[in-house]
Short mmCIF file of C-alpha atoms and ligand atoms in Angstrom, two decimals:
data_model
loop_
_atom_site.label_atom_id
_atom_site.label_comp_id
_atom_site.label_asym_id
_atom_site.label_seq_id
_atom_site.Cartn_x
_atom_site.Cartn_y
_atom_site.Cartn_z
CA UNK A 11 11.80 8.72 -22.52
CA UNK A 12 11.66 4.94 -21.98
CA UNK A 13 8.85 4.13 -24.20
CA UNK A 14 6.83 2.00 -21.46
CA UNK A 15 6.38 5.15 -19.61
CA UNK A 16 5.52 6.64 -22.51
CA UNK A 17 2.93 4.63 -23.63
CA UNK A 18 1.33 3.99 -19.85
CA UNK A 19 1.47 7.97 -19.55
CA UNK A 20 -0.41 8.55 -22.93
CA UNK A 21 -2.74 5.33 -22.16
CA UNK A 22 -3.73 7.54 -18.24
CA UNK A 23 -4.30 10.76 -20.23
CA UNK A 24 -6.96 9.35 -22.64
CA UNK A 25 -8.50 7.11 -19.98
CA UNK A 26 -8.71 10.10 -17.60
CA UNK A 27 -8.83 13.26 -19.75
CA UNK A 28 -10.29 15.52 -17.54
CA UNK A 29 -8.24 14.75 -14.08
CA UNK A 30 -5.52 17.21 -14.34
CA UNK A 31 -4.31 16.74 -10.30
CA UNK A 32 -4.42 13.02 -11.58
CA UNK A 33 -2.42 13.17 -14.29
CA UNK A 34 -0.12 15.79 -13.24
CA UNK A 35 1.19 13.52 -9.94
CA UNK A 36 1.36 10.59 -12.47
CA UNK A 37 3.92 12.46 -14.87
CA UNK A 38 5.90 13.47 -12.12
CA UNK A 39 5.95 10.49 -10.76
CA UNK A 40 6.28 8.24 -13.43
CA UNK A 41 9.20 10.09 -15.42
CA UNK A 42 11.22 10.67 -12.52
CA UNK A 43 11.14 6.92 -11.99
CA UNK A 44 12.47 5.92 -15.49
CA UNK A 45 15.77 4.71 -14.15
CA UNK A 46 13.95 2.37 -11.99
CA UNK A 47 11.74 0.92 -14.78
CA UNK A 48 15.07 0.86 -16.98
CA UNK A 49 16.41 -1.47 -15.07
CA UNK A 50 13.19 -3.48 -14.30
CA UNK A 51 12.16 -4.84 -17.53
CA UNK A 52 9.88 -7.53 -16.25
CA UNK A 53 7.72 -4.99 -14.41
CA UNK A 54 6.42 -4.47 -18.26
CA UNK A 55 5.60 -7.99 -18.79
CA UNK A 56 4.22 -8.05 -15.19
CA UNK A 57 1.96 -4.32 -16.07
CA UNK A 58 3.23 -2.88 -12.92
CA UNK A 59 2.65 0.75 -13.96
CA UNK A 60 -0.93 0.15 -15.64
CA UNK A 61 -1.65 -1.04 -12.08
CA UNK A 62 -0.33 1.69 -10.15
CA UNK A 63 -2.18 4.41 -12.11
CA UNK A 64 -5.29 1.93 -11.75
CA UNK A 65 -6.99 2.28 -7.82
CA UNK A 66 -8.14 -1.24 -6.88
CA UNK A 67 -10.85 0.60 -5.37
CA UNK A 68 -13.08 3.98 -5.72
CA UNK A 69 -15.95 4.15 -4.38
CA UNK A 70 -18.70 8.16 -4.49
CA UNK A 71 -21.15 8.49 -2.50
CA UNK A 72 -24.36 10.50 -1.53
CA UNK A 73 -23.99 12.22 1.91
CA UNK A 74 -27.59 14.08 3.10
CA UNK A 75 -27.09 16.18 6.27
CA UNK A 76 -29.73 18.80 8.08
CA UNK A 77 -28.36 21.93 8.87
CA UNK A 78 -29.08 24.10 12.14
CA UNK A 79 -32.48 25.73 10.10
CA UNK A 80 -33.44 21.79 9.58
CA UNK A 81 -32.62 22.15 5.45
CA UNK A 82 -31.48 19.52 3.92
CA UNK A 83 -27.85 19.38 2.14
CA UNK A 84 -26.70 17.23 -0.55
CA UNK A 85 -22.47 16.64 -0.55
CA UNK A 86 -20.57 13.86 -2.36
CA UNK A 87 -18.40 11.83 -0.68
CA UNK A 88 -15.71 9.98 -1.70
CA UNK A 89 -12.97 7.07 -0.86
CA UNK A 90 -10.13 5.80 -2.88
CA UNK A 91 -8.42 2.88 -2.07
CA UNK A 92 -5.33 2.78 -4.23
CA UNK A 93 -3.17 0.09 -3.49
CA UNK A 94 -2.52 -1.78 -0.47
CA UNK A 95 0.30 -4.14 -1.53
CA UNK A 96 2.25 -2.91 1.63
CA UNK A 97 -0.48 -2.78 4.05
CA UNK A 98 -4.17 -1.67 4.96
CA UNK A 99 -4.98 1.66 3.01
CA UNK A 100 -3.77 4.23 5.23
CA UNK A 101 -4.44 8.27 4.17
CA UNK A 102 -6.95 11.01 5.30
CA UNK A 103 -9.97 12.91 4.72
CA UNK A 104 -9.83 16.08 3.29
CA UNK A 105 -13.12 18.18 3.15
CA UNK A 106 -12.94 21.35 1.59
CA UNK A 107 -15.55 22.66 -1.18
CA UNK A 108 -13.05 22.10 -4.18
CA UNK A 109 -12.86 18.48 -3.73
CA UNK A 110 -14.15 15.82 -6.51
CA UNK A 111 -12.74 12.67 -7.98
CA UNK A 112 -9.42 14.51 -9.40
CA UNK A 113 -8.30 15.60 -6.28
CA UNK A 114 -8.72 12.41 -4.53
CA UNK A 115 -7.14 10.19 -6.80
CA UNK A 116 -4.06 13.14 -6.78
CA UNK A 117 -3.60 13.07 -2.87
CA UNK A 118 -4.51 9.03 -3.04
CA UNK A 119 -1.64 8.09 -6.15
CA UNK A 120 1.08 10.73 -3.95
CA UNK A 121 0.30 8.77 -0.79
CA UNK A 122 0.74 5.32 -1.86
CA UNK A 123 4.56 6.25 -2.19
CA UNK A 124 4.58 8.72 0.92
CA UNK A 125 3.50 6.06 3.00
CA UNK A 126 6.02 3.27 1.34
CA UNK A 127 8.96 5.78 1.87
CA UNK A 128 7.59 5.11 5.74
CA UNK A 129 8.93 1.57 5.67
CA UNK A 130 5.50 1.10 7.96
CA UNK A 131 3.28 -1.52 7.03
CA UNK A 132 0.27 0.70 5.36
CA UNK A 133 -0.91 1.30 2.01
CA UNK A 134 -1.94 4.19 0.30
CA UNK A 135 -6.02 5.55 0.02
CA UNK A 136 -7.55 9.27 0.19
CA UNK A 137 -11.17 10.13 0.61
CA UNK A 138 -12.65 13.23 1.13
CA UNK A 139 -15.93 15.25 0.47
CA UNK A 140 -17.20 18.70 -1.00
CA UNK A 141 -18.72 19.40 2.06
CA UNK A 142 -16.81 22.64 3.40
CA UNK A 143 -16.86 22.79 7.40
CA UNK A 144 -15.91 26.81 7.41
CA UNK A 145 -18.74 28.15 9.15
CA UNK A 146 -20.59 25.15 10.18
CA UNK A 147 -21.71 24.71 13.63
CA UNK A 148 -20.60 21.91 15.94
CA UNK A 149 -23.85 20.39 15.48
CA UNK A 150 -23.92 20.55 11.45
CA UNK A 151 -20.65 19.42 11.48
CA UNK A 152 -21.24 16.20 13.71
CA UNK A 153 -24.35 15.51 11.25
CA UNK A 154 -22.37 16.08 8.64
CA UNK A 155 -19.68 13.45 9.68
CA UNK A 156 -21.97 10.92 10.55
CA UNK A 157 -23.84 10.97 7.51
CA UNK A 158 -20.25 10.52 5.82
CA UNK A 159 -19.82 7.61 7.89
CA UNK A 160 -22.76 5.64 7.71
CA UNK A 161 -21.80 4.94 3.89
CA UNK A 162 -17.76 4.89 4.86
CA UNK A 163 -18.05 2.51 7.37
CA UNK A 164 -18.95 -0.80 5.25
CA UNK A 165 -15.32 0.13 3.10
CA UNK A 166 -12.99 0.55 6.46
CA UNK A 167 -11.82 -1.24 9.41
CA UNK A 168 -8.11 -1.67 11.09
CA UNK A 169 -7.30 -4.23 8.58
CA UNK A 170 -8.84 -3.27 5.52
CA UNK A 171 -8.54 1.07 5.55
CA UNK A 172 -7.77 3.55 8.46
CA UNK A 173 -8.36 6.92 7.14
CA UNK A 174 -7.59 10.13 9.16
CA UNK A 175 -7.75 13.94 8.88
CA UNK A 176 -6.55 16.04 5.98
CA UNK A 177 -7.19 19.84 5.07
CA UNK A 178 -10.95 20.55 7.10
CA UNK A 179 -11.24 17.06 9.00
CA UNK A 180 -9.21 17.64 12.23
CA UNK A 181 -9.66 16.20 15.89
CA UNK A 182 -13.03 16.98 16.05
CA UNK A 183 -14.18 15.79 12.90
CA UNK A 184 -12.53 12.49 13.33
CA UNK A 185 -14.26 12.34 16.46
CA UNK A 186 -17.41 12.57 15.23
CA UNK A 187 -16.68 9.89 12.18
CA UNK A 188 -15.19 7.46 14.94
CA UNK A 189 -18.37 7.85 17.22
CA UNK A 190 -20.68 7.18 14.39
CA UNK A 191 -17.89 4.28 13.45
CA UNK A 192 -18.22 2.69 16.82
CA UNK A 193 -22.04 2.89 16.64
CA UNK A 194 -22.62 1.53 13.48
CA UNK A 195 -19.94 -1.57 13.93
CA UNK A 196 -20.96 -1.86 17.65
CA UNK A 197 -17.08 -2.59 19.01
CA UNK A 198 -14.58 -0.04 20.18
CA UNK A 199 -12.44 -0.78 16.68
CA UNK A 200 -10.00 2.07 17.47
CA UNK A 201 -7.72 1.19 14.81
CA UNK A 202 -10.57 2.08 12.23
CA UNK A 203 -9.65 5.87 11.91
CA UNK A 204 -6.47 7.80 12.89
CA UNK A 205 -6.12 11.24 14.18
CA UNK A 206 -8.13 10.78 16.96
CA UNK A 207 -7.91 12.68 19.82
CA UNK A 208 -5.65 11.81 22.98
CA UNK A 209 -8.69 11.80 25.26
CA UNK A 210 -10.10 8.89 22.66
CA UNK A 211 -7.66 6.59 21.74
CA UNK A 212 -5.12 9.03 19.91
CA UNK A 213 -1.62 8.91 20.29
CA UNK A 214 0.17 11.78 21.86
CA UNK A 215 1.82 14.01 19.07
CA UNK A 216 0.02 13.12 16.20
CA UNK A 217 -1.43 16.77 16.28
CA UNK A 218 1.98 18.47 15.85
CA UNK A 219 3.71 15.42 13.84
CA UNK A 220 3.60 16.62 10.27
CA UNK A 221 5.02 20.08 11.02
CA UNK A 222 7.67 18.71 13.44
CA UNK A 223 8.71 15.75 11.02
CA UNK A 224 8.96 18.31 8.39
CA UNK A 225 11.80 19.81 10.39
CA UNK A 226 13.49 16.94 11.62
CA UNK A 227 14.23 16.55 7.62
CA UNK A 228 15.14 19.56 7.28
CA UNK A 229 18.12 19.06 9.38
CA UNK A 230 19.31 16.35 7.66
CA UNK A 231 18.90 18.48 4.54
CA UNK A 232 21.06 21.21 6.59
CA UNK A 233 23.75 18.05 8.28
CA UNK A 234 24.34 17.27 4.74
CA UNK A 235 25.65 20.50 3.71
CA UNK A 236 27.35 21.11 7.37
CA UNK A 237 24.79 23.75 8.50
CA UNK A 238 22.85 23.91 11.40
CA UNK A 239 19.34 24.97 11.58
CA UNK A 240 19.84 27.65 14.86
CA UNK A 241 19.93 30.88 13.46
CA UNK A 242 18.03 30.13 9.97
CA UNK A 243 14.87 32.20 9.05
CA UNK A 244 12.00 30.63 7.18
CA UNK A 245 9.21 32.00 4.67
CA UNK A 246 6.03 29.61 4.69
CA UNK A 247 2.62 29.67 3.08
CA UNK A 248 0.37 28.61 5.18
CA UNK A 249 -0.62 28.02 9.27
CA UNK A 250 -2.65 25.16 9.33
CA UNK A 251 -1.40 22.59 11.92
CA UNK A 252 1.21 21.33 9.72
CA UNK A 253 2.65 25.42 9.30
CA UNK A 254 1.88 25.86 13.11
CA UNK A 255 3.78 22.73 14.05
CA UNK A 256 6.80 24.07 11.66
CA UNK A 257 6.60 27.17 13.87
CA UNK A 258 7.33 26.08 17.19
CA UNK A 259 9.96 23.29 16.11
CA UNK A 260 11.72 25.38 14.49
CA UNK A 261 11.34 28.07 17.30
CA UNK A 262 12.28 25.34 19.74
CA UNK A 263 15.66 24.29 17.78
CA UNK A 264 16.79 28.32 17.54
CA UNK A 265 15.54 29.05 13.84
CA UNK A 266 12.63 31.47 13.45
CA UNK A 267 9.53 31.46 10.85
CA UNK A 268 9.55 35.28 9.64
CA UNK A 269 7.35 35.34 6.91
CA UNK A 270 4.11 33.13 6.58
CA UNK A 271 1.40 33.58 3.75
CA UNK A 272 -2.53 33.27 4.26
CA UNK A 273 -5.56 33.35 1.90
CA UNK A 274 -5.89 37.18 2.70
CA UNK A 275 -1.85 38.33 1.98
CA UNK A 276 1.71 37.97 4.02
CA UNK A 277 2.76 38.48 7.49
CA UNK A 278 6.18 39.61 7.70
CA UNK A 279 7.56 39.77 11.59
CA UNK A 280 11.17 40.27 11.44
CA UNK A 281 11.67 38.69 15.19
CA UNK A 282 9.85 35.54 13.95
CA UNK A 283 6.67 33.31 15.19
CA UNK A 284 8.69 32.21 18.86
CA UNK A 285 6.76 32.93 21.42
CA UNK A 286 4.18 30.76 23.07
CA UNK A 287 1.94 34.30 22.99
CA UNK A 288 2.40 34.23 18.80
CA UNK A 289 1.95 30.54 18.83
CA UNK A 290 -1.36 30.48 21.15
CA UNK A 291 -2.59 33.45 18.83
CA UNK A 292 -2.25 31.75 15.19
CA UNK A 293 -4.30 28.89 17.04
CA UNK A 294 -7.30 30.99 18.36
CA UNK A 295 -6.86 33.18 15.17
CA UNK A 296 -7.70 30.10 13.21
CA UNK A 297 -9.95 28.99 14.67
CA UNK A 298 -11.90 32.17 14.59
CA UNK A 299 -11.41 32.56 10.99
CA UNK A 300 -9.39 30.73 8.77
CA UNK A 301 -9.32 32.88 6.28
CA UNK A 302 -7.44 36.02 7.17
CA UNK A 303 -3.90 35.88 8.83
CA UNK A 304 -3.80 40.10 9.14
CA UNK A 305 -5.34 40.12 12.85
CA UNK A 306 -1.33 38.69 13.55
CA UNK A 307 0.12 42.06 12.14
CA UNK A 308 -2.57 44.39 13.91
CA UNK A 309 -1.61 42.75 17.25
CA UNK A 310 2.26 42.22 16.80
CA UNK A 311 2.86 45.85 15.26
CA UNK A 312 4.43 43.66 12.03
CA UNK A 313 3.81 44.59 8.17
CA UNK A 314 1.09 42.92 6.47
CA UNK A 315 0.49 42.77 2.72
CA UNK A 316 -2.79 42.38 1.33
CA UNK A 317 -3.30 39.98 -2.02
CA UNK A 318 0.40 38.70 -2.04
CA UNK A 319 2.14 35.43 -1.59
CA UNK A 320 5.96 35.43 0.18
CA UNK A 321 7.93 33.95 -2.70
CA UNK A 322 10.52 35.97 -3.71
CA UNK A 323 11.74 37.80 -0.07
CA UNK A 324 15.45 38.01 0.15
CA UNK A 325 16.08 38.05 3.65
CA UNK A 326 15.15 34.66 4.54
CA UNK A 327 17.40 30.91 4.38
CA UNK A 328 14.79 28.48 3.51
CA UNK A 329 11.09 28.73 1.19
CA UNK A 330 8.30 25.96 2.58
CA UNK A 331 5.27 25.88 1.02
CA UNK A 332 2.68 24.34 3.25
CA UNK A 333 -0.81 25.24 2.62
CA UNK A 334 -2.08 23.88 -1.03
CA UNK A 335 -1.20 22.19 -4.11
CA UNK A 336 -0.28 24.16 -7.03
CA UNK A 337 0.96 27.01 -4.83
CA UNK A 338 4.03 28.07 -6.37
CA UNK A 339 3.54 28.19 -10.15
CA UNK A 340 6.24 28.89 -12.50
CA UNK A 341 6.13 32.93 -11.69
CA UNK A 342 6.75 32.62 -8.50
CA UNK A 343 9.51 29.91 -8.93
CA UNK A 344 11.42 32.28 -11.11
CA UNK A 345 11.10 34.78 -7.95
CA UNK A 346 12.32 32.25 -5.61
CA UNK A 347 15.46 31.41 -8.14
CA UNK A 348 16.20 35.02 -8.11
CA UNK A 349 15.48 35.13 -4.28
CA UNK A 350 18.96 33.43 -4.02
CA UNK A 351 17.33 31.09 -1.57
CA UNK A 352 19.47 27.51 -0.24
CA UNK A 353 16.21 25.68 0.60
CA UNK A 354 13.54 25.24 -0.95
CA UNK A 355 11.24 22.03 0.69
CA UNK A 356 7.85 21.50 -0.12
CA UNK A 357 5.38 20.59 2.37
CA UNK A 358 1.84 20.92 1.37
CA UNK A 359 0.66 17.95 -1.02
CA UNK A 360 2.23 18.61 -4.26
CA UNK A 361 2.65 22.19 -3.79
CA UNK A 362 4.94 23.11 -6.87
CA UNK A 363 3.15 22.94 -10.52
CA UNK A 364 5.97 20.10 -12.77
CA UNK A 365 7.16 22.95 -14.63
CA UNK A 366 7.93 25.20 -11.80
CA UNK A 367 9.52 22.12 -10.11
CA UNK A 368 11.33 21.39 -13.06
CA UNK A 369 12.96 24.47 -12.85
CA UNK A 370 13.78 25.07 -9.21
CA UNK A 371 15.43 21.49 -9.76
CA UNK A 372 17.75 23.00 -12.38
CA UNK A 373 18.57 25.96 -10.23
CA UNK A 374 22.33 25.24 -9.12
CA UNK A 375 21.90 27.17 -5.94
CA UNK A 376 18.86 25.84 -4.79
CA UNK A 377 17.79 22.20 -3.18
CA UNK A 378 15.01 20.76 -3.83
CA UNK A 379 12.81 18.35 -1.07
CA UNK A 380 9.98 16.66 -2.34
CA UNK A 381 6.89 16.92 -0.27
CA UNK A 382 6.24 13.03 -0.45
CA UNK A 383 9.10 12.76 1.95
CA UNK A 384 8.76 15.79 3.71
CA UNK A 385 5.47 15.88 5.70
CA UNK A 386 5.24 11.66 5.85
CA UNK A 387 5.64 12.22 9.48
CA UNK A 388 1.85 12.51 9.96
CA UNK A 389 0.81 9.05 8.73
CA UNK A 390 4.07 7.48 10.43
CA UNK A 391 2.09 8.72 13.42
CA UNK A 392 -1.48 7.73 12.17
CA UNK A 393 0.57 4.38 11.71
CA UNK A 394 2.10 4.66 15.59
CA UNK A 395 -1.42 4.97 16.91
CA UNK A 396 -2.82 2.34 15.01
CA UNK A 397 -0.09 0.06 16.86
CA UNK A 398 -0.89 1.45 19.76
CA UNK A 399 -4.45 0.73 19.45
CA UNK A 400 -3.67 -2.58 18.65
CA UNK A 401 -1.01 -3.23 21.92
CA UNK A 402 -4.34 -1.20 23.73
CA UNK A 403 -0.85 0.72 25.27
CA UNK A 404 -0.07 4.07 25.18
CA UNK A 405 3.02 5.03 24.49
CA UNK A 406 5.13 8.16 26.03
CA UNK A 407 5.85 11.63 24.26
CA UNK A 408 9.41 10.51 24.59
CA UNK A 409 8.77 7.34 22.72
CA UNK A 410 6.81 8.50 19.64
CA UNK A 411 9.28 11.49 19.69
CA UNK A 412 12.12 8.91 19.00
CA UNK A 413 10.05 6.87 16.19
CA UNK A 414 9.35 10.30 14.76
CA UNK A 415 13.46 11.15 14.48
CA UNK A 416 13.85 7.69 13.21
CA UNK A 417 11.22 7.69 10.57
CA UNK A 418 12.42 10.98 8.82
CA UNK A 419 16.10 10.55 9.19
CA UNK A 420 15.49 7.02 7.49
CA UNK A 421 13.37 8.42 4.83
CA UNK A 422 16.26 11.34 3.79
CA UNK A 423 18.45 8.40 3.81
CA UNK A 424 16.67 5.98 1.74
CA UNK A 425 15.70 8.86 -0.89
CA UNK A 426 19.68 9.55 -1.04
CA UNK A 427 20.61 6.05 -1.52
CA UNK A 428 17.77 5.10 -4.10
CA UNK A 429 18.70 8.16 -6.15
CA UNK A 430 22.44 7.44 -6.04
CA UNK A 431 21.85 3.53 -6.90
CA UNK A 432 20.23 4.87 -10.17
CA UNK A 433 22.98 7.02 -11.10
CA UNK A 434 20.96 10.47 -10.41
CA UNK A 435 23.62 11.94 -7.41
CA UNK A 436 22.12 14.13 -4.69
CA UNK A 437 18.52 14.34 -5.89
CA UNK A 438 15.96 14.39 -3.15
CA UNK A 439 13.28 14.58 -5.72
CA UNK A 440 13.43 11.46 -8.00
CA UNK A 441 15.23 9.54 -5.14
CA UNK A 442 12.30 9.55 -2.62
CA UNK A 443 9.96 8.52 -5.58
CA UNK A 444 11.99 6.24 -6.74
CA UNK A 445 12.57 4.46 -2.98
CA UNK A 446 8.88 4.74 -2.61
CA UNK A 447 7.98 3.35 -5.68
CA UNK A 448 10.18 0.41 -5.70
CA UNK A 449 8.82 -0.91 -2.41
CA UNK A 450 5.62 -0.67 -3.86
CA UNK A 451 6.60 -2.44 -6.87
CA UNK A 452 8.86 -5.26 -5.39
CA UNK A 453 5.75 -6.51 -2.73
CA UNK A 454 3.37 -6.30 -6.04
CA UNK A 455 5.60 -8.26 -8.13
CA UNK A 456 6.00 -10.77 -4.91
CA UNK A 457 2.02 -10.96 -4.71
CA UNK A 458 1.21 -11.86 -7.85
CA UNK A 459 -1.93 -10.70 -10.05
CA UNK A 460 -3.63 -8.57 -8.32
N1 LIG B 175 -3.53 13.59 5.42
C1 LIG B 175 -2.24 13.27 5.92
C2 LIG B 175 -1.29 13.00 4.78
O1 LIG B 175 -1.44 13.56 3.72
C3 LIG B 175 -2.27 12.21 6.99
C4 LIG B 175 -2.79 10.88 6.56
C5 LIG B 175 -2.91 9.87 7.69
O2 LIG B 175 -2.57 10.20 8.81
O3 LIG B 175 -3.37 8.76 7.40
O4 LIG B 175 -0.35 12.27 4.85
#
């Protein structure tokens, strides 16, 4: 390995011992860039990668809330700006109990090349909280947000950080924030927060634009190999938005979602998720509980099974894991490779352990999408409705629709060109991180020290 990656890789693991997301995005990362840094000797001299895996800014912070029973709660909060060479920090807000430091720097370090690979002027942050919103009434939850906010707001603003939603901060919760936002810096700042709703300030598709960017790259994956995507049945974990959104593209452009996994087991419906009926009912199902996907089987008559993921079904075209990281671990990627599966394109945030992904990657029969690229669609949105706030326009379905095509297709591109200009041939992978990365790189080496 080229021994400045080395070194920077062993220098991040003793600084950080104990941030396994961290340093587990970092290695991926940072070895599948080695052609770039190869051929880049004066990013050494210039310490471009002891700056990447360095955020210029994390700030924790104490969040006190009063439940429905007036008790008093105690979360952490957290925000981490990680480089904004290419624009403000741009990236959401993911509350969920699990989170701490690790898992922000992991989705923060992934989205500063996610939202490069945009080609939209933002930079990369992630925040989040251990505050967990399952459960919570509306009235905890608005507490809850602005509590979160009064601290956020001195560290964002349109031209300094816009964050947005994530896994457990949706439309409402970014309602909340932006209210408490709005009070707090007394203007109407929309371009402060992203993910808003349409009735307040939000741009129309930013709801359904992970999911349906996801598929617009897959057909490019499928043009490439001259298929088409009508016809083609899918296996998913996950129907969050970004799953749901997956759902009725893909239902819309003739291909079908047959299998989809939950925390509770699988779903397997033969016919496929189509219908606005199935679509309305994973909405309401979810948000009734989030936590068990069986009610879909008791009402469509399909076969559920308890306690198991998807990965390994034969009768399906194309594997996307949307719902966590570290999904699919090295088991179930030998089950996929024996699956004889075409496709397999991540979606969630760094869904696929490095060893598993390592070895789907080897698998001849198999492609291999990197998630980076794949779901980038929802901060090219967040981005579109920051420009819209700032125009104080709205733009049309049919216009963000057409900036949606454009974004992905250009992304697909850009990853196939970068990884072909190093000499890697049709590698999704290392070609999006790579085109990512050396955006990143090039405006940081144009800026100075920073
Ligand atoms: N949380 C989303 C992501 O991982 C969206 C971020 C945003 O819209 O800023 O990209």
């Amino acid at each position: 390995m080229n021994k400045y990656i080395e070194r920077v890789l062993e220098e991040t693991r003793a600084k950080n011992p104990d941030e396994k997301l961290f340093l587990q995005t970092v290695e991926e990362v940072l070895v599948s860039v080695e052609p770039l840094i190869d051929a880049h000797p004066e990013y050494e001299a210039a310490c471009i990668l002891e700056r990447m895996v360095e955020p210029e800014r994390a700030v924790s912070f104490r969040v006190v809330w009063m439940d429905d029973q007036l008790k008093y709660h105690v979360n952490r909060g957290y925000r981490v700006q990680f480089n904004a060479s290419l624009g403000p920090h741009k990236g959401g807000l993911r509350f969920a109990k699990a989170v701490n430091l690790d898992t922000i720097k992991f989705l923060g370090f992934e989205q500063v090349y996610k939202d490069a690979l945009t080609c939209l002027p933002i930079g990369g942050a992630k925040g989040g909280s251990d505050f967990d919103p399952i459960g919570k009434s509306d009235g905890e939850v608005m507490r809850f947000c602005q509590a979160f906010m009064t601290e956020l707001y001195r560290h964002i603003g349109q031209d300094i950080d816009c964050p947005a939603g994530d896994l457990g901060c949706g439309g409402r919760e970014i309602g909340y924030l932006y209210g408490q936002y709005r009070r707090i810096a007394g203007n109407a700042e929309f371009g402060a927060l992203s993910g808003k709703d349409i009735k307040t300030g939000g741009s129309i598709l930013r709801p359904e634009a992970t999911g349906f960017g996801a598929v617009y790259y897959l057909c490019e994956v499928l043009k490439h190999d001259g298929e088409d995507i009508k016809g083609k049945r899918i296996a998913m974990s996950g129907y969050g938005n970004v799953g749901w959104g997956i759902m009725k593209k893909s239902a819309e452009l003739g291909a079908k979602v047959t299998y989809f996994a939950g925390p509770d087991g699988y779903i397997h419906d033969p016919d496929g998720v189509v219908t606005e009926e199935k679509l309305n009912f994973i909405l309401e199902m979810r948000a009734k509980d989030p936590m068990h996907c069986k009610p879909y089987a008791d009402k469509f008559g399909c076969e559920f099974v308890p306690g198991e993921k998807c990965w390994g079904v034969k009768d399906v075209d194309i594997y996307m894991p949307a719902a966590m990281q570290n999904d699919v671990k090295m088991e179930s990627a030998e089950k996929i490779a024996a699956s004889g599966v075409k496709y397999y394109i991540e979606v969630a945030n760094m869904p696929t352990t490095n060893d598993a992904l390592e070895f789907l990657k080897k698998q001849k029969q198999v492609l291999v999408a990197p998630s980076k690229a794949v779901n980038a669609c929802g901060v090219s949105v967040s981005e579109l409705e920051m420009a819209q706030n700032a125009e104080r326009l709205y733009w049309t379905a049919e216009e963000v629709d057409a900036k949606m095509h454009g974004i992905m297709t250009n992304i697909y591109n850009a990853s196939v060109a970068a990884a072909e200009k190093y000499g890697l041939g049709y590698d999704l992978v290392a070609g999006a991180n790579i085109a990512g990365f050396e955006k990143v790189a090039e405006a940081m080496m144009c800026q100075g020290i920073f």
